[in-house]
């Protein structure tokens, strides 16, 4: 018998191996495609969020020499010589501005020091000792012409903090963007401290994003649950018709829907006009319903509601009506029966819909950008701002990384609760 | 049973899906040309796997399958020229009945006129003349079943496999279709290998039945032989009802042994050679037990206690405690004067040693 | 009473869902450059209604170019996403597929990743390989965003497919390719087309990657709308919006119709597709 079984193992291996190979070959092109067009870009963003090559590329030799500096006294003459040469080169290749900005973040005032130094170094020329020809060939060991020169340009070159700042700014990989994105800063000596409350931007924004997403999720659930219930209870023909009403916004372009809300809610818009015409509002007290958080919430709830209704409906449809009948026949009120019998059975749908809406909400960009005004912006809008206007790509990437972590965590929960391969569309 | 060509042959066939557990073990079976053979067994007993191996959808892990003497190990299903009827019909829903039937003919590049003629003939055979234009979705279950049979026959295969084809039908339709399938099979003279878990269906339709249990064939025989001469306890209880008693052999005289059930000594017909002290399973059909017989008429006569009586129309089912068994059932035909039996009565029962078959206990073979 | 309240509440929600979209349609026929109903419109004065914004859009070279861009990028991305997605769905439907959950997660990831994050990453990477500000770059980006829809829809259709049909075809003498073409393909085709329409709708509506990666030459219809809403808001936008609504209704109708034709006699498939 063992022989038979061993034989069984071999034969199974070959045929099932071929079948899974075939399945893999079918999946492989898409995996490769997603990998190159999507995963690698995400990877490049994450790399950028921790990668800070500007200073390291501009001052390689200075940094290499600084690495062996004990940070107690001042660095040696070789460091000063290298720094002077590389600062001059950076100015010539027009990278000095970026380098100075980076270093300035760690110790303010250094931007001015660097540009002043570069300017004056140009007039001095490649070798500070050149005006003393007799010492040109072999300077004595204790001669420090570059240190003297730099100290002559600015006292800051005589402070250990300056060099510490340069060394820290020269690290090729940095948590700086993430610290920044979490409203933390790193002092020159490497300690991490929270920004003073008035300078905190991103944590409050992240908090607001999560809060707004939660509020929108709750709104969608409150609006969507009765609707899904109505559709699930309706006879098939009417249910299909009602589903279509839910699907219309699902299919309509996001920009169209956002435009609609602008048209409806702006101060000269349809809703305000109606209210004024009805005499409920004076012409000068028109409500500000758009270009603020209200606009963001209303428009996003509208956009995301179908994503709540559809999963709820697909769960409710599978709940046989006789459970509720049995529960009410046992003598409970409708609400008791609902709470104890129906609601628990819809929890998978509630979970799926809520997670889906929440995941989509925290990453939303277009709607808040168009109708959010100044107060209705979310974390995505800050990413876009740093991508397109401040051009602080490292920070944009770090914020993106944080957002991605949130979404991936929620996605894993979703997968656990619902299973991605059971996801259905409209 | 001899002299005919062997159409299908399984020789030492094993099958495992996971490389560890064998779902079919050392299977040997021959099907003769024109025979209607049923693979009968509970679900998971390996019968469907056998059918799938024969059709070519599964490869045997070991052993050889031959069709007309040729090993079909490497022959793909489409080249085996076997008609197959699936559990849920597997009619192509996007094709009309006519197109479904024409499918195997078009694959075989039969010219147009021939296709039309053959489709018409096949539909006449299953009594669905004029249904060519309908879609499968528009037909009743029974009609779909007939179309599925017609499609499996239209290309004139000499071997047709049927995998629980009547499982989805209600009882009356099922009985009608049993008759239909049998009629068609006799008309065409094709070999049929039929899979079912319904023993009545197997009895009603088959020339021979192979009873499967846990990946093995327990017995292959014509229905009446399976019923009258089961060789194993599993067969004895799976085909029809049977009472099983367990005992040890006290003595043997030619084909008859005496077995001690712990409370009584029963005389039984020995199916397999057993020696003194061996354990045996005794099988007695409920309808072969007489209630209150004339004393001395049967060599097996026992006192029994009536525990329960159920009235089942044409017969009464009486449940007794006797010979160490508490669920010994006898059937009494509902004829004039069947006698008044009451619960808790003490009664006498009797049966002949020939109706009491002493079998090798099933556990013993499992160990071997 | 409770029931009446429930129905009234739901009616209000349905109004909330649909009315904002419908309101745009009559406003797009406004003769005046306003975003609200003029007195003339309310009086059904013929002069207050006009097609001027439609004419303005039709006569505008930028909108025409945007439409061409949207169609070129949308169709190319859809073809790419559909071919890759269908192949992958066939592989994923095989019971022999190892590591299916992981593969599915990767394949679905473009759908759940916030677009802003995806667009930022694509901007960094596509710029570094010279694909930013090209049609090809946007086609690849949109195809990546569209594939999950194809995979999900086709996988659902395949899950409802009765594999006995393929076996039946084989037992009737059909080779694997013929069986696929004559049996499986016609039955899953509605699912494939639905998935393709989803992918096309995704691309046709996508604006963030276009904002980040597209140059002037790659402006699409939603990109122009974005500019219109943000910069010089004009009722011409409403004309375009009305056109897009009609287009969305057409796509939706097509998908619903295909659903009705899905996988034939297999009720499981129909369930899966409507859920």
Short mmCIF file of N, CA, C and O in Angstrom, two decimals, chain A residues 32-88:
data_model
loop_
_atom_site.label_atom_id
_atom_site.label_comp_id
_atom_site.label_asym_id
_atom_site.label_seq_id
_atom_site.Cartn_x
_atom_site.Cartn_y
_atom_site.Cartn_z
N UNK A 32 2.55 41.20 -13.74
CA UNK A 32 3.71 41.97 -14.21
C UNK A 32 3.28 43.39 -14.54
O UNK A 32 3.95 44.37 -14.18
N UNK A 33 2.13 43.51 -15.20
CA UNK A 33 1.65 44.82 -15.61
C UNK A 33 1.37 45.70 -14.39
O UNK A 33 1.82 46.84 -14.30
N UNK A 34 0.61 45.14 -13.43
CA UNK A 34 0.31 45.91 -12.22
C UNK A 34 1.60 46.25 -11.49
O UNK A 34 1.77 47.34 -10.96
N UNK A 35 2.51 45.28 -11.48
CA UNK A 35 3.79 45.51 -10.82
C UNK A 35 4.50 46.72 -11.39
O UNK A 35 4.90 47.62 -10.65
N UNK A 36 4.63 46.75 -12.71
CA UNK A 36 5.40 47.83 -13.33
C UNK A 36 4.64 49.15 -13.32
O UNK A 36 5.19 50.20 -13.02
N UNK A 37 3.34 49.11 -13.62
CA UNK A 37 2.62 50.37 -13.78
C UNK A 37 2.07 50.90 -12.46
O UNK A 37 1.67 52.05 -12.38
N UNK A 38 2.03 50.05 -11.43
CA UNK A 38 1.37 50.51 -10.22
C UNK A 38 2.20 50.28 -8.95
O UNK A 38 2.43 51.21 -8.18
N UNK A 39 2.67 49.04 -8.75
CA UNK A 39 3.39 48.75 -7.51
C UNK A 39 4.74 49.46 -7.48
O UNK A 39 5.11 50.08 -6.48
N UNK A 40 5.47 49.38 -8.61
CA UNK A 40 6.77 50.07 -8.66
C UNK A 40 6.60 51.57 -8.43
O UNK A 40 7.34 52.16 -7.64
N UNK A 41 5.63 52.23 -9.08
CA UNK A 41 5.41 53.65 -8.76
C UNK A 41 5.15 53.91 -7.28
O UNK A 41 5.70 54.85 -6.72
N UNK A 42 4.32 53.05 -6.66
CA UNK A 42 4.09 53.24 -5.23
C UNK A 42 5.40 53.10 -4.47
O UNK A 42 5.70 53.87 -3.56
N UNK A 43 6.19 52.10 -4.91
CA UNK A 43 7.49 51.89 -4.29
C UNK A 43 8.38 53.11 -4.47
O UNK A 43 9.07 53.55 -3.54
N UNK A 44 8.34 53.70 -5.65
CA UNK A 44 9.21 54.86 -5.89
C UNK A 44 8.76 56.02 -5.03
O UNK A 44 9.59 56.82 -4.58
N UNK A 45 7.45 56.09 -4.76
CA UNK A 45 6.98 57.15 -3.88
C UNK A 45 7.48 56.92 -2.45
O UNK A 45 7.97 57.84 -1.80
N UNK A 46 7.35 55.64 -2.02
CA UNK A 46 7.79 55.34 -0.65
C UNK A 46 9.30 55.57 -0.51
O UNK A 46 9.76 56.05 0.53
N UNK A 47 10.05 55.23 -1.55
CA UNK A 47 11.48 55.47 -1.52
C UNK A 47 11.75 56.96 -1.35
O UNK A 47 12.54 57.38 -0.50
N UNK A 48 11.03 57.73 -2.14
CA UNK A 48 11.25 59.16 -2.10
C UNK A 48 10.93 59.74 -0.72
O UNK A 48 11.52 60.72 -0.29
N UNK A 49 9.98 59.08 -0.03
CA UNK A 49 9.60 59.62 1.27
C UNK A 49 10.72 59.44 2.30
O UNK A 49 10.69 60.10 3.33
N UNK A 50 11.65 58.54 2.05
CA UNK A 50 12.75 58.37 3.01
C UNK A 50 14.10 58.71 2.40
O UNK A 50 15.12 58.68 3.06
N UNK A 51 14.11 59.05 1.12
CA UNK A 51 15.35 59.25 0.41
C UNK A 51 15.63 60.74 0.31
O UNK A 51 14.77 61.50 -0.12
N UNK A 52 16.82 61.16 0.74
CA UNK A 52 17.12 62.59 0.67
C UNK A 52 18.53 62.75 0.11
O UNK A 52 19.48 62.94 0.85
N UNK A 53 18.68 62.64 -1.17
CA UNK A 53 20.03 62.57 -1.74
C UNK A 53 20.66 63.94 -1.98
O UNK A 53 21.85 64.00 -2.29
N UNK A 54 19.91 65.05 -1.84
CA UNK A 54 20.42 66.33 -2.33
C UNK A 54 21.74 66.71 -1.67
O UNK A 54 22.75 66.95 -2.34
N UNK A 55 21.74 66.74 -0.34
CA UNK A 55 22.95 67.17 0.37
C UNK A 55 24.06 66.12 0.18
O UNK A 55 25.21 66.46 -0.07
N UNK A 56 23.65 64.85 0.26
CA UNK A 56 24.64 63.79 0.14
C UNK A 56 25.34 63.84 -1.22
O UNK A 56 26.55 63.60 -1.32
N UNK A 57 24.56 64.16 -2.25
CA UNK A 57 25.16 64.22 -3.59
C UNK A 57 26.03 65.46 -3.76
O UNK A 57 27.03 65.42 -4.47
N UNK A 58 25.64 66.56 -3.08
CA UNK A 58 26.36 67.81 -3.30
C UNK A 58 27.66 67.86 -2.50
O UNK A 58 28.65 68.44 -2.95
N UNK A 59 27.67 67.28 -1.31
CA UNK A 59 28.85 67.40 -0.44
C UNK A 59 29.42 66.02 -0.08
O UNK A 59 29.63 65.73 1.10
N UNK A 60 29.71 65.17 -1.06
CA UNK A 60 30.09 63.79 -0.71
C UNK A 60 31.37 63.73 0.13
O UNK A 60 31.42 63.02 1.13
N UNK A 61 32.37 64.47 -0.27
CA UNK A 61 33.66 64.33 0.41
C UNK A 61 33.60 64.91 1.82
O UNK A 61 34.10 64.31 2.77
N UNK A 62 32.96 66.09 1.93
CA UNK A 62 32.80 66.71 3.24
C UNK A 62 32.14 65.75 4.21
O UNK A 62 32.60 65.57 5.35
N UNK A 63 31.07 65.13 3.71
CA UNK A 63 30.32 64.23 4.58
C UNK A 63 31.15 63.01 4.95
O UNK A 63 31.10 62.54 6.08
N UNK A 64 31.91 62.50 3.96
CA UNK A 64 32.74 61.32 4.23
C UNK A 64 33.75 61.65 5.34
O UNK A 64 33.97 60.84 6.25
N UNK A 65 34.33 62.83 5.26
CA UNK A 65 35.32 63.22 6.26
C UNK A 65 34.65 63.49 7.61
O UNK A 65 35.20 63.17 8.65
N UNK A 66 33.44 64.08 7.56
CA UNK A 66 32.74 64.41 8.80
C UNK A 66 32.36 63.15 9.58
O UNK A 66 32.16 63.19 10.78
N UNK A 67 32.24 62.05 8.86
CA UNK A 67 31.79 60.82 9.50
C UNK A 67 32.74 60.40 10.63
O UNK A 67 32.34 59.84 11.62
N UNK A 68 34.05 60.69 10.44
CA UNK A 68 35.02 60.27 11.47
C UNK A 68 35.26 61.38 12.51
O UNK A 68 36.10 61.25 13.39
N UNK A 69 34.52 62.46 12.37
CA UNK A 69 34.69 63.58 13.33
C UNK A 69 33.98 63.23 14.64
O UNK A 69 32.85 62.73 14.62
N UNK A 70 34.65 63.54 15.77
CA UNK A 70 34.08 63.10 17.05
C UNK A 70 33.01 64.06 17.58
O UNK A 70 32.46 63.83 18.66
N UNK A 71 32.77 65.15 16.89
CA UNK A 71 31.71 66.11 17.24
C UNK A 71 32.04 66.88 18.51
O UNK A 71 31.22 67.65 19.01
N UNK A 72 33.26 66.69 19.04
CA UNK A 72 33.62 67.41 20.27
C UNK A 72 34.12 68.82 19.94
O UNK A 72 33.45 69.81 20.17
N UNK A 73 35.27 68.86 19.28
CA UNK A 73 35.81 70.17 18.91
C UNK A 73 35.35 70.54 17.51
O UNK A 73 34.26 70.18 17.09
N UNK A 74 36.22 71.25 16.80
CA UNK A 74 35.90 71.57 15.41
C UNK A 74 36.50 70.49 14.52
O UNK A 74 37.48 69.85 14.90
N UNK A 75 35.93 70.29 13.33
CA UNK A 75 36.52 69.29 12.42
C UNK A 75 37.88 69.74 11.90
O UNK A 75 38.23 70.92 12.02
N UNK A 76 38.59 68.81 11.31
CA UNK A 76 39.94 69.10 10.85
C UNK A 76 39.95 69.98 9.60
O UNK A 76 38.92 70.24 8.98
N UNK A 77 41.15 70.37 9.23
CA UNK A 77 41.34 71.25 8.07
C UNK A 77 40.83 70.60 6.79
O UNK A 77 40.24 71.24 5.93
N UNK A 78 41.00 69.29 6.68
CA UNK A 78 40.57 68.59 5.47
C UNK A 78 39.08 68.79 5.24
O UNK A 78 38.62 68.98 4.11
N UNK A 79 38.31 68.77 6.31
CA UNK A 79 36.87 68.96 6.20
C UNK A 79 36.58 70.36 5.67
O UNK A 79 35.77 70.54 4.75
N UNK A 80 37.26 71.36 6.23
CA UNK A 80 37.03 72.74 5.78
C UNK A 80 37.39 72.87 4.30
O UNK A 80 36.66 73.48 3.52
N UNK A 81 38.51 72.24 3.90
CA UNK A 81 38.94 72.34 2.50
C UNK A 81 37.88 71.71 1.58
O UNK A 81 37.47 72.30 0.57
N UNK A 82 37.45 70.51 1.97
CA UNK A 82 36.46 69.82 1.14
C UNK A 82 35.16 70.62 1.07
O UNK A 82 34.57 70.80 -0.01
N UNK A 83 34.73 71.13 2.23
CA UNK A 83 33.47 71.89 2.27
C UNK A 83 33.56 73.10 1.36
O UNK A 83 32.66 73.36 0.56
N UNK A 84 34.67 73.82 1.46
CA UNK A 84 34.82 75.02 0.64
C UNK A 84 34.74 74.65 -0.84
O UNK A 84 34.03 75.29 -1.63
N UNK A 85 35.43 73.57 -1.25
CA UNK A 85 35.45 73.19 -2.66
C UNK A 85 34.04 72.78 -3.10
O UNK A 85 33.53 73.21 -4.14
N UNK A 86 33.38 71.97 -2.26
CA UNK A 86 32.08 71.44 -2.70
C UNK A 86 30.99 72.51 -2.65
O UNK A 86 30.06 72.48 -3.46
N UNK A 87 31.10 73.44 -1.73
CA UNK A 87 30.12 74.53 -1.71
C UNK A 87 30.25 75.35 -2.99
O UNK A 87 29.27 75.73 -3.62
N UNK A 88 31.48 75.56 -3.41
CA UNK A 88 31.68 76.34 -4.63
C UNK A 88 31.11 75.58 -5.84
O UNK A 88 30.42 76.14 -6.68
#
